[in-house]
């Protein structure tokens, strides 16, 4: 009987180790995905999300961001947005529990006029289909 108990104990220890390794691997996957994004806060209400960083792309009809934290993936220069004292030509690619899209950096709380959002990568790869700028605009 002691030999059977020892075998059961070794099997249980091996199973626990395998489960722990599986949990570690599964637990690491979301952390890696999250490390590719930066949390940013959208301070304004009813901010349109678009398919590109330009007013030539219509806003998504079903998505409006209002005072919410979103995942920022990257940012590129696009059309200039002016809203009151704020102006910027940087656009941030974000997700907020729905489709991925673009919002003006004007509406991200950590930014400054005419500058990219600190901590958000500036990547050419995320802007593969960016149309030419169409000028200055004021809408959200």
CSV table of N, CA and C in Angstrom, one decimal:
chain,number,residue,atom,x,y,z
A,1,UNK,N,0.8,-1.2,0.0
A,1,UNK,CA,0.0,0.0,0.0
A,1,UNK,C,0.8,1.3,0.0
A,2,UNK,N,2.0,1.3,0.8
A,2,UNK,CA,2.8,2.5,0.7
A,2,UNK,C,3.2,2.9,-0.7
A,3,UNK,N,3.5,1.8,-1.5
A,3,UNK,CA,4.0,2.0,-2.8
A,3,UNK,C,2.9,2.7,-3.7
A,4,UNK,N,1.7,2.2,-3.5
A,4,UNK,CA,0.5,2.8,-4.2
A,4,UNK,C,0.3,4.2,-3.9
A,5,UNK,N,0.4,4.5,-2.6
A,5,UNK,CA,0.2,5.9,-2.1
A,5,UNK,C,1.3,6.8,-2.7
A,6,UNK,N,2.5,6.3,-2.7
A,6,UNK,CA,3.6,7.1,-3.3
A,6,UNK,C,3.4,7.4,-4.8
A,7,UNK,N,2.9,6.3,-5.5
A,7,UNK,CA,2.6,6.5,-6.9
A,7,UNK,C,1.5,7.5,-7.1
A,8,UNK,N,0.4,7.4,-6.3
A,8,UNK,CA,-0.7,8.4,-6.4
A,8,UNK,C,-0.2,9.8,-6.1
A,9,UNK,N,0.7,9.9,-5.1
A,9,UNK,CA,1.2,11.2,-4.7
A,9,UNK,C,2.0,11.8,-5.9
A,10,UNK,N,2.9,11.0,-6.5
A,10,UNK,CA,3.7,11.5,-7.7
A,10,UNK,C,2.8,11.9,-8.8
A,11,UNK,N,1.7,11.1,-9.1
A,11,UNK,CA,0.8,11.5,-10.1
A,11,UNK,C,0.1,12.8,-9.8
A,12,UNK,N,-0.3,12.9,-8.6
A,12,UNK,CA,-1.0,14.2,-8.2
A,12,UNK,C,-0.1,15.4,-8.3
A,13,UNK,N,1.2,15.2,-7.9
A,13,UNK,CA,2.1,16.3,-8.0
A,13,UNK,C,2.4,16.7,-9.4
A,14,UNK,N,2.5,15.6,-10.3
A,14,UNK,CA,2.8,15.9,-11.7
A,14,UNK,C,1.6,16.6,-12.4
A,15,UNK,N,0.3,16.1,-12.0
A,15,UNK,CA,-0.9,16.8,-12.5
A,15,UNK,C,-1.0,18.2,-12.1
A,16,UNK,N,-0.7,18.5,-10.8
A,16,UNK,CA,-0.7,19.8,-10.3
A,16,UNK,C,0.3,20.7,-11.0
A,17,UNK,N,1.5,20.2,-11.3
A,17,UNK,CA,2.5,20.9,-12.0
A,17,UNK,C,2.1,21.2,-13.4
A,18,UNK,N,1.5,20.2,-14.1
A,18,UNK,CA,1.0,20.5,-15.4
A,18,UNK,C,-0.1,21.5,-15.5
A,19,UNK,N,-1.0,21.4,-14.5
A,19,UNK,CA,-2.1,22.4,-14.5
A,19,UNK,C,-1.5,23.8,-14.2
A,20,UNK,N,-0.6,23.9,-13.3
A,20,UNK,CA,0.1,25.2,-13.0
A,20,UNK,C,0.8,25.8,-14.2
A,21,UNK,N,1.4,24.9,-15.0
A,21,UNK,CA,2.1,25.4,-16.2
A,21,UNK,C,1.1,25.8,-17.2
A,22,UNK,N,0.0,25.1,-17.3
A,22,UNK,CA,-1.1,25.5,-18.3
A,22,UNK,C,-1.7,26.8,-17.9
A,23,UNK,N,-1.9,27.0,-16.6
A,23,UNK,CA,-2.5,28.2,-16.2
A,23,UNK,C,-1.5,29.4,-16.4
A,24,UNK,N,-0.2,29.1,-16.2
A,24,UNK,CA,0.8,30.2,-16.4
A,24,UNK,C,0.8,30.6,-17.9
A,25,UNK,N,0.7,29.6,-18.8
A,25,UNK,CA,0.8,29.9,-20.2
A,25,UNK,C,-0.5,30.6,-20.6
A,26,UNK,N,-1.7,30.2,-20.1
A,26,UNK,CA,-2.9,30.8,-20.5
A,26,UNK,C,-3.0,32.2,-19.8
A,27,UNK,N,-2.5,32.4,-18.7
A,27,UNK,CA,-2.5,33.7,-18.0
A,27,UNK,C,-1.6,34.7,-18.6
A,28,UNK,N,-0.6,34.2,-19.3
A,28,UNK,CA,0.4,35.1,-19.9
A,28,UNK,C,-0.1,35.7,-21.2
A,29,UNK,N,-1.0,34.9,-21.9
A,29,UNK,CA,-1.5,35.4,-23.2
A,29,UNK,C,-2.2,36.7,-23.1
A,30,UNK,N,-3.1,36.9,-22.2
A,30,UNK,CA,-3.8,38.2,-22.2
A,30,UNK,C,-2.8,39.4,-21.8
A,31,UNK,N,-1.8,39.1,-21.0
A,31,UNK,CA,-0.9,40.1,-20.6
A,31,UNK,C,-0.1,40.5,-21.8
A,32,UNK,N,0.3,39.6,-22.6
A,32,UNK,CA,1.1,40.0,-23.8
A,32,UNK,C,0.2,40.8,-24.8
A,33,UNK,N,-1.0,40.4,-24.9
A,33,UNK,CA,-1.9,41.2,-25.8
A,33,UNK,C,-2.1,42.6,-25.3
A,34,UNK,N,-2.3,42.7,-23.9
A,34,UNK,CA,-2.5,44.0,-23.3
A,34,UNK,C,-1.3,44.9,-23.4
A,35,UNK,N,-0.1,44.3,-23.5
A,35,UNK,CA,1.1,45.1,-23.5
A,35,UNK,C,1.2,45.8,-24.8
A,36,UNK,N,0.5,45.4,-25.8
A,36,UNK,CA,0.5,46.1,-27.1
A,36,UNK,C,-0.4,47.3,-27.2
A,37,UNK,N,-1.1,47.6,-26.1
A,37,UNK,CA,-2.0,48.8,-26.1
A,37,UNK,C,-1.7,49.6,-24.8
A,38,UNK,N,-2.1,50.9,-24.9
A,38,UNK,CA,-2.0,51.8,-23.8
A,38,UNK,C,-3.4,52.3,-23.5
A,39,UNK,N,-3.7,52.3,-22.2
A,39,UNK,CA,-5.0,52.9,-21.8
A,39,UNK,C,-4.9,54.4,-21.9
A,40,UNK,N,-5.9,55.0,-22.5
A,40,UNK,CA,-6.1,56.5,-22.6
A,40,UNK,C,-7.5,56.8,-22.3
A,41,UNK,N,-7.7,58.0,-21.8
A,41,UNK,CA,-9.0,58.5,-21.4
A,41,UNK,C,-9.6,59.5,-22.4
A,42,UNK,N,-10.7,59.2,-22.9
A,42,UNK,CA,-11.4,60.1,-23.8
A,42,UNK,C,-12.3,61.0,-23.0
A,43,UNK,N,-11.9,62.3,-22.9
A,43,UNK,CA,-12.5,63.3,-22.0
A,43,UNK,C,-13.8,63.8,-22.5
A,44,UNK,N,-14.0,63.9,-23.8
A,44,UNK,CA,-15.2,64.5,-24.4
A,44,UNK,C,-16.4,63.5,-24.5
A,45,UNK,N,-17.5,64.0,-24.9
A,45,UNK,CA,-18.7,63.2,-25.1
A,45,UNK,C,-19.1,63.1,-26.5
A,46,UNK,N,-19.6,62.0,-26.9
A,46,UNK,CA,-20.1,61.7,-28.3
A,46,UNK,C,-19.0,61.9,-29.3
A,47,UNK,N,-17.8,61.3,-29.0
A,47,UNK,CA,-16.7,61.4,-30.0
A,47,UNK,C,-16.9,60.3,-31.0
A,48,UNK,N,-16.8,60.7,-32.3
A,48,UNK,CA,-16.9,59.8,-33.4
A,48,UNK,C,-15.7,58.9,-33.5
A,49,UNK,N,-15.9,57.6,-33.9
A,49,UNK,CA,-14.8,56.7,-34.2
A,49,UNK,C,-14.9,56.5,-35.7
A,50,UNK,N,-13.8,56.5,-36.4
A,50,UNK,CA,-13.8,56.4,-37.9
A,50,UNK,C,-12.9,55.2,-38.3
A,51,UNK,N,-13.1,54.8,-39.6
A,51,UNK,CA,-12.3,53.7,-40.1
A,51,UNK,C,-10.9,54.2,-40.5
A,52,UNK,N,-10.6,55.4,-40.6
A,52,UNK,CA,-9.3,56.0,-40.9
A,52,UNK,C,-9.1,57.3,-40.2
A,53,UNK,N,-7.9,57.8,-40.1
A,53,UNK,CA,-7.6,59.1,-39.4
A,53,UNK,C,-7.9,60.3,-40.4
A,54,UNK,N,-9.1,60.3,-40.9
A,54,UNK,CA,-9.4,61.4,-41.9
A,54,UNK,C,-10.9,61.6,-41.9
A,55,UNK,N,-11.4,62.8,-42.2
A,55,UNK,CA,-12.8,63.0,-42.3
A,55,UNK,C,-13.3,62.5,-43.6
A,56,UNK,N,-12.5,61.9,-44.5
A,56,UNK,CA,-13.0,61.3,-45.7
A,56,UNK,C,-13.6,59.9,-45.4
A,57,UNK,N,-13.3,59.4,-44.2
A,57,UNK,CA,-14.0,58.2,-43.7
A,57,UNK,C,-15.2,58.6,-42.8
A,58,UNK,N,-16.3,58.1,-43.2
A,58,UNK,CA,-17.5,58.4,-42.4
A,58,UNK,C,-17.4,57.8,-41.0
A,59,UNK,N,-17.9,58.5,-39.9
A,59,UNK,CA,-17.9,57.9,-38.6
A,59,UNK,C,-18.7,56.6,-38.6
A,60,UNK,N,-18.4,55.7,-37.7
A,60,UNK,CA,-19.2,54.5,-37.4
A,60,UNK,C,-20.5,55.0,-36.9
A,61,UNK,N,-21.6,54.5,-37.5
A,61,UNK,CA,-22.9,54.9,-37.1
A,61,UNK,C,-23.3,54.5,-35.7
A,62,UNK,N,-22.8,53.4,-35.2
A,62,UNK,CA,-23.2,52.8,-33.9
A,62,UNK,C,-22.2,53.0,-32.8
A,63,UNK,N,-21.1,53.8,-33.0
A,63,UNK,CA,-20.1,54.0,-32.0
A,63,UNK,C,-19.9,55.4,-31.7
A,64,UNK,N,-20.1,55.8,-30.4
A,64,UNK,CA,-19.8,57.2,-29.9
A,64,UNK,C,-19.1,56.9,-28.6
A,65,UNK,N,-17.9,57.6,-28.4
A,65,UNK,CA,-17.2,57.4,-27.2
A,65,UNK,C,-17.5,58.6,-26.3
A,66,UNK,N,-17.7,58.4,-25.0
A,66,UNK,CA,-18.0,59.5,-24.1
A,66,UNK,C,-17.4,59.2,-22.7
A,67,UNK,N,-16.4,60.0,-22.4
A,67,UNK,CA,-15.8,60.0,-21.1
A,67,UNK,C,-15.5,58.5,-20.6
A,68,UNK,N,-14.6,57.9,-21.4
A,68,UNK,CA,-14.3,56.4,-21.2
A,68,UNK,C,-12.8,56.2,-21.4
A,69,UNK,N,-12.3,55.1,-20.8
A,69,UNK,CA,-11.0,54.7,-21.0
A,69,UNK,C,-11.0,53.7,-22.1
A,70,UNK,N,-10.1,53.8,-23.1
A,70,UNK,CA,-10.1,52.9,-24.2
A,70,UNK,C,-8.6,52.4,-24.4
A,71,UNK,N,-8.5,51.4,-25.2
A,71,UNK,CA,-7.2,50.8,-25.5
A,71,UNK,C,-6.6,51.5,-26.8
A,72,UNK,N,-5.5,52.2,-26.6
A,72,UNK,CA,-4.9,52.8,-27.8
A,72,UNK,C,-3.8,51.9,-28.4
A,73,UNK,N,-3.8,51.7,-29.7
A,73,UNK,CA,-2.9,50.8,-30.3
A,73,UNK,C,-1.7,51.5,-30.9
A,74,UNK,N,-2.0,52.6,-31.6
A,74,UNK,CA,-0.9,53.4,-32.2
A,74,UNK,C,-1.5,54.7,-32.6
A,75,UNK,N,-0.7,55.6,-33.2
A,75,UNK,CA,-1.1,56.9,-33.7
A,75,UNK,C,-0.3,57.3,-34.9
A,76,UNK,N,-1.0,58.1,-35.7
A,76,UNK,CA,-0.4,58.6,-36.9
A,76,UNK,C,-1.0,60.1,-37.2
A,77,UNK,N,-0.3,60.8,-38.1
A,77,UNK,CA,-0.8,62.1,-38.4
A,77,UNK,C,-1.9,61.9,-39.5
A,78,UNK,N,-3.0,62.8,-39.4
A,78,UNK,CA,-4.1,62.8,-40.3
A,78,UNK,C,-4.7,64.2,-40.4
A,79,UNK,N,-6.0,64.2,-40.6
A,79,UNK,CA,-6.6,65.5,-40.7
A,79,UNK,C,-6.5,66.3,-39.4
A,80,UNK,N,-6.5,67.6,-39.5
A,80,UNK,CA,-6.4,68.5,-38.3
A,80,UNK,C,-7.8,68.6,-37.7
A,81,UNK,N,-7.9,68.5,-36.4
A,81,UNK,CA,-9.2,68.7,-35.7
A,81,UNK,C,-9.0,69.8,-34.8
A,82,UNK,N,-10.0,70.8,-34.8
A,82,UNK,CA,-10.0,71.9,-33.9
A,82,UNK,C,-11.3,71.9,-33.1
A,83,UNK,N,-11.2,71.9,-31.8
A,83,UNK,CA,-12.4,71.9,-30.9
A,83,UNK,C,-12.1,72.9,-29.8
A,84,UNK,N,-12.7,74.1,-29.9
A,84,UNK,CA,-12.4,75.2,-28.9
A,84,UNK,C,-10.9,75.5,-28.9
A,85,UNK,N,-10.2,75.5,-27.7
A,85,UNK,CA,-8.8,75.8,-27.7
A,85,UNK,C,-7.9,74.7,-28.1
A,86,UNK,N,-8.5,73.5,-28.4
A,86,UNK,CA,-7.7,72.3,-28.7
A,86,UNK,C,-7.5,72.1,-30.2
A,87,UNK,N,-6.3,71.8,-30.6
A,87,UNK,CA,-6.1,71.5,-32.1
A,87,UNK,C,-5.0,70.4,-32.2
A,88,UNK,N,-5.2,69.5,-33.1
A,88,UNK,CA,-4.2,68.4,-33.2
A,88,UNK,C,-4.4,67.7,-34.6
A,89,UNK,N,-3.3,67.3,-35.2
A,89,UNK,CA,-3.5,66.5,-36.4
A,89,UNK,C,-3.0,65.0,-36.2
A,90,UNK,N,-2.8,64.6,-34.9
A,90,UNK,CA,-2.6,63.2,-34.6
A,90,UNK,C,-3.9,62.5,-34.3
A,91,UNK,N,-4.0,61.3,-34.8
A,91,UNK,CA,-5.1,60.4,-34.6
A,91,UNK,C,-4.7,59.1,-33.9
A,92,UNK,N,-5.5,58.6,-33.1
A,92,UNK,CA,-5.2,57.4,-32.3
A,92,UNK,C,-6.1,56.3,-32.7
A,93,UNK,N,-5.5,55.1,-32.9
A,93,UNK,CA,-6.3,54.0,-33.2
A,93,UNK,C,-6.6,53.3,-31.9
A,94,UNK,N,-7.9,53.1,-31.7
A,94,UNK,CA,-8.4,52.6,-30.4
A,94,UNK,C,-9.4,51.5,-30.5
A,95,UNK,N,-9.6,50.7,-29.4
A,95,UNK,CA,-10.7,49.8,-29.3
A,95,UNK,C,-11.4,50.1,-27.9
A,96,UNK,N,-12.7,50.0,-27.9
A,96,UNK,CA,-13.4,50.3,-26.7
A,96,UNK,C,-14.5,49.2,-26.5
A,97,UNK,N,-14.1,48.0,-26.6
A,97,UNK,CA,-15.1,46.9,-26.4
A,97,UNK,C,-15.9,46.6,-27.7
A,98,UNK,N,-15.5,47.2,-28.8
A,98,UNK,CA,-16.2,47.0,-30.1
A,98,UNK,C,-15.1,47.0,-31.2
A,99,UNK,N,-15.5,47.6,-32.3
A,99,UNK,CA,-14.5,47.6,-33.5
A,99,UNK,C,-13.3,48.5,-33.2
A,100,UNK,N,-12.2,48.3,-33.9
A,100,UNK,CA,-11.1,49.1,-33.8
A,100,UNK,C,-11.3,50.3,-34.8
A,101,UNK,N,-11.0,51.5,-34.3
A,101,UNK,CA,-11.2,52.7,-35.2
A,101,UNK,C,-10.3,53.8,-34.7
A,102,UNK,N,-10.5,55.0,-35.3
A,102,UNK,CA,-9.6,56.1,-35.1
A,102,UNK,C,-10.4,57.3,-34.5
A,103,UNK,N,-9.8,57.9,-33.5
A,103,UNK,CA,-10.3,59.2,-32.9
A,103,UNK,C,-9.2,60.2,-32.9
A,104,UNK,N,-9.6,61.5,-32.9
A,104,UNK,CA,-8.6,62.5,-32.9
A,104,UNK,C,-8.0,62.6,-31.5
A,105,UNK,N,-6.7,62.9,-31.5
A,105,UNK,CA,-5.9,63.0,-30.3
A,105,UNK,C,-6.4,64.2,-29.5
A,106,UNK,N,-7.2,65.1,-30.1
A,106,UNK,CA,-7.8,66.3,-29.4
A,106,UNK,C,-8.6,65.8,-28.2
A,107,UNK,N,-9.2,64.6,-28.3
A,107,UNK,CA,-10.2,64.1,-27.3
A,107,UNK,C,-9.6,63.2,-26.3
A,108,UNK,N,-8.2,63.0,-26.3
A,108,UNK,CA,-7.5,62.2,-25.4
A,108,UNK,C,-6.9,63.1,-24.3
A,109,UNK,N,-7.2,62.8,-23.0
A,109,UNK,CA,-6.9,63.7,-22.0
A,109,UNK,C,-5.4,63.9,-21.7
A,110,UNK,N,-4.5,63.0,-22.1
A,110,UNK,CA,-3.1,63.2,-21.8
A,110,UNK,C,-2.3,63.9,-22.9
A,111,UNK,N,-3.0,64.4,-23.9
A,111,UNK,CA,-2.2,65.0,-25.0
A,111,UNK,C,-2.1,66.5,-24.9
A,112,UNK,N,-1.3,67.0,-25.8
A,112,UNK,CA,-1.1,68.5,-25.9
A,112,UNK,C,-1.4,68.9,-27.3
A,113,UNK,N,-1.7,70.1,-27.6
A,113,UNK,CA,-1.9,70.6,-28.9
A,113,UNK,C,-0.7,70.3,-29.8
A,114,UNK,N,-1.0,69.8,-31.0
A,114,UNK,CA,0.0,69.5,-32.1
A,114,UNK,C,1.0,68.5,-31.7
A,115,UNK,N,0.8,67.6,-30.7
A,115,UNK,CA,1.7,66.6,-30.3
A,115,UNK,C,1.1,65.3,-30.2
A,116,UNK,N,1.9,64.2,-30.4
A,116,UNK,CA,1.3,62.9,-30.3
A,116,UNK,C,1.0,62.6,-28.8
A,117,UNK,N,0.2,61.6,-28.5
A,117,UNK,CA,-0.2,61.2,-27.2
A,117,UNK,C,1.0,60.5,-26.5
A,118,UNK,N,1.5,60.9,-25.4
A,118,UNK,CA,2.7,60.3,-24.8
A,118,UNK,C,2.4,58.8,-24.4
A,119,UNK,N,3.3,57.9,-24.8
A,119,UNK,CA,3.2,56.5,-24.5
A,119,UNK,C,2.6,55.7,-25.5
A,120,UNK,N,1.9,56.3,-26.5
A,120,UNK,CA,1.2,55.5,-27.5
A,120,UNK,C,2.2,55.5,-28.7
A,121,UNK,N,2.5,54.2,-29.2
A,121,UNK,CA,3.4,54.1,-30.3
A,121,UNK,C,3.0,54.8,-31.6
A,122,UNK,N,3.9,55.4,-32.3
A,122,UNK,CA,3.7,56.0,-33.6
A,122,UNK,C,4.2,54.9,-34.6
A,123,UNK,N,3.3,54.3,-35.3
A,123,UNK,CA,3.6,53.2,-36.2
A,123,UNK,C,3.1,53.4,-37.5
A,124,UNK,N,3.9,53.2,-38.5
A,124,UNK,CA,3.4,53.3,-39.9
A,124,UNK,C,2.6,52.1,-40.3
A,125,UNK,N,2.8,50.9,-39.6
A,125,UNK,CA,2.1,49.7,-40.0
A,125,UNK,C,0.6,49.8,-39.7
A,126,UNK,N,0.2,50.6,-38.7
A,126,UNK,CA,-1.2,50.6,-38.3
A,126,UNK,C,-1.9,51.6,-39.2
A,127,UNK,N,-1.2,52.3,-40.1
A,127,UNK,CA,-1.9,53.3,-40.9
A,127,UNK,C,-1.8,52.9,-42.4
A,128,UNK,N,-1.9,51.6,-42.7
A,128,UNK,CA,-1.7,51.2,-44.0
A,128,UNK,C,-2.6,51.8,-45.1
A,129,UNK,N,-3.8,52.1,-44.7
A,129,UNK,CA,-4.8,52.6,-45.6
A,129,UNK,C,-5.3,54.0,-45.2
A,130,UNK,N,-4.3,54.9,-44.9
A,130,UNK,CA,-4.6,56.3,-44.5
A,130,UNK,C,-4.8,57.2,-45.7
A,131,UNK,N,-6.0,57.7,-46.0
A,131,UNK,CA,-6.1,58.6,-47.1
A,131,UNK,C,-5.4,60.0,-46.9
A,132,UNK,N,-5.2,60.7,-47.9
A,132,UNK,CA,-4.6,62.0,-47.8
A,132,UNK,C,-5.5,62.9,-46.9
A,133,UNK,N,-4.9,63.8,-46.2
A,133,UNK,CA,-5.6,64.8,-45.4
A,133,UNK,C,-6.6,65.6,-46.2
A,134,UNK,N,-7.7,65.9,-45.6
A,134,UNK,CA,-8.7,66.7,-46.4
A,134,UNK,C,-8.8,68.2,-45.8
A,135,UNK,N,-8.0,68.5,-44.8
A,135,UNK,CA,-8.0,69.8,-44.2
A,135,UNK,C,-8.4,69.9,-42.8
A,136,UNK,N,-8.8,71.1,-42.3
A,136,UNK,CA,-9.2,71.4,-40.9
A,136,UNK,C,-10.7,71.2,-40.7
A,137,UNK,N,-11.0,70.6,-39.6
A,137,UNK,CA,-12.4,70.3,-39.3
A,137,UNK,C,-12.7,70.5,-37.8
A,138,UNK,N,-13.9,70.8,-37.4
A,138,UNK,CA,-14.3,71.0,-36.0
A,138,UNK,C,-15.2,69.9,-35.4
A,139,UNK,N,-15.8,69.0,-36.2
A,139,UNK,CA,-16.8,68.1,-35.6
A,139,UNK,C,-16.1,67.0,-34.7
A,140,UNK,N,-16.9,66.5,-33.8
A,140,UNK,CA,-16.4,65.4,-32.9
A,140,UNK,C,-16.6,64.1,-33.7
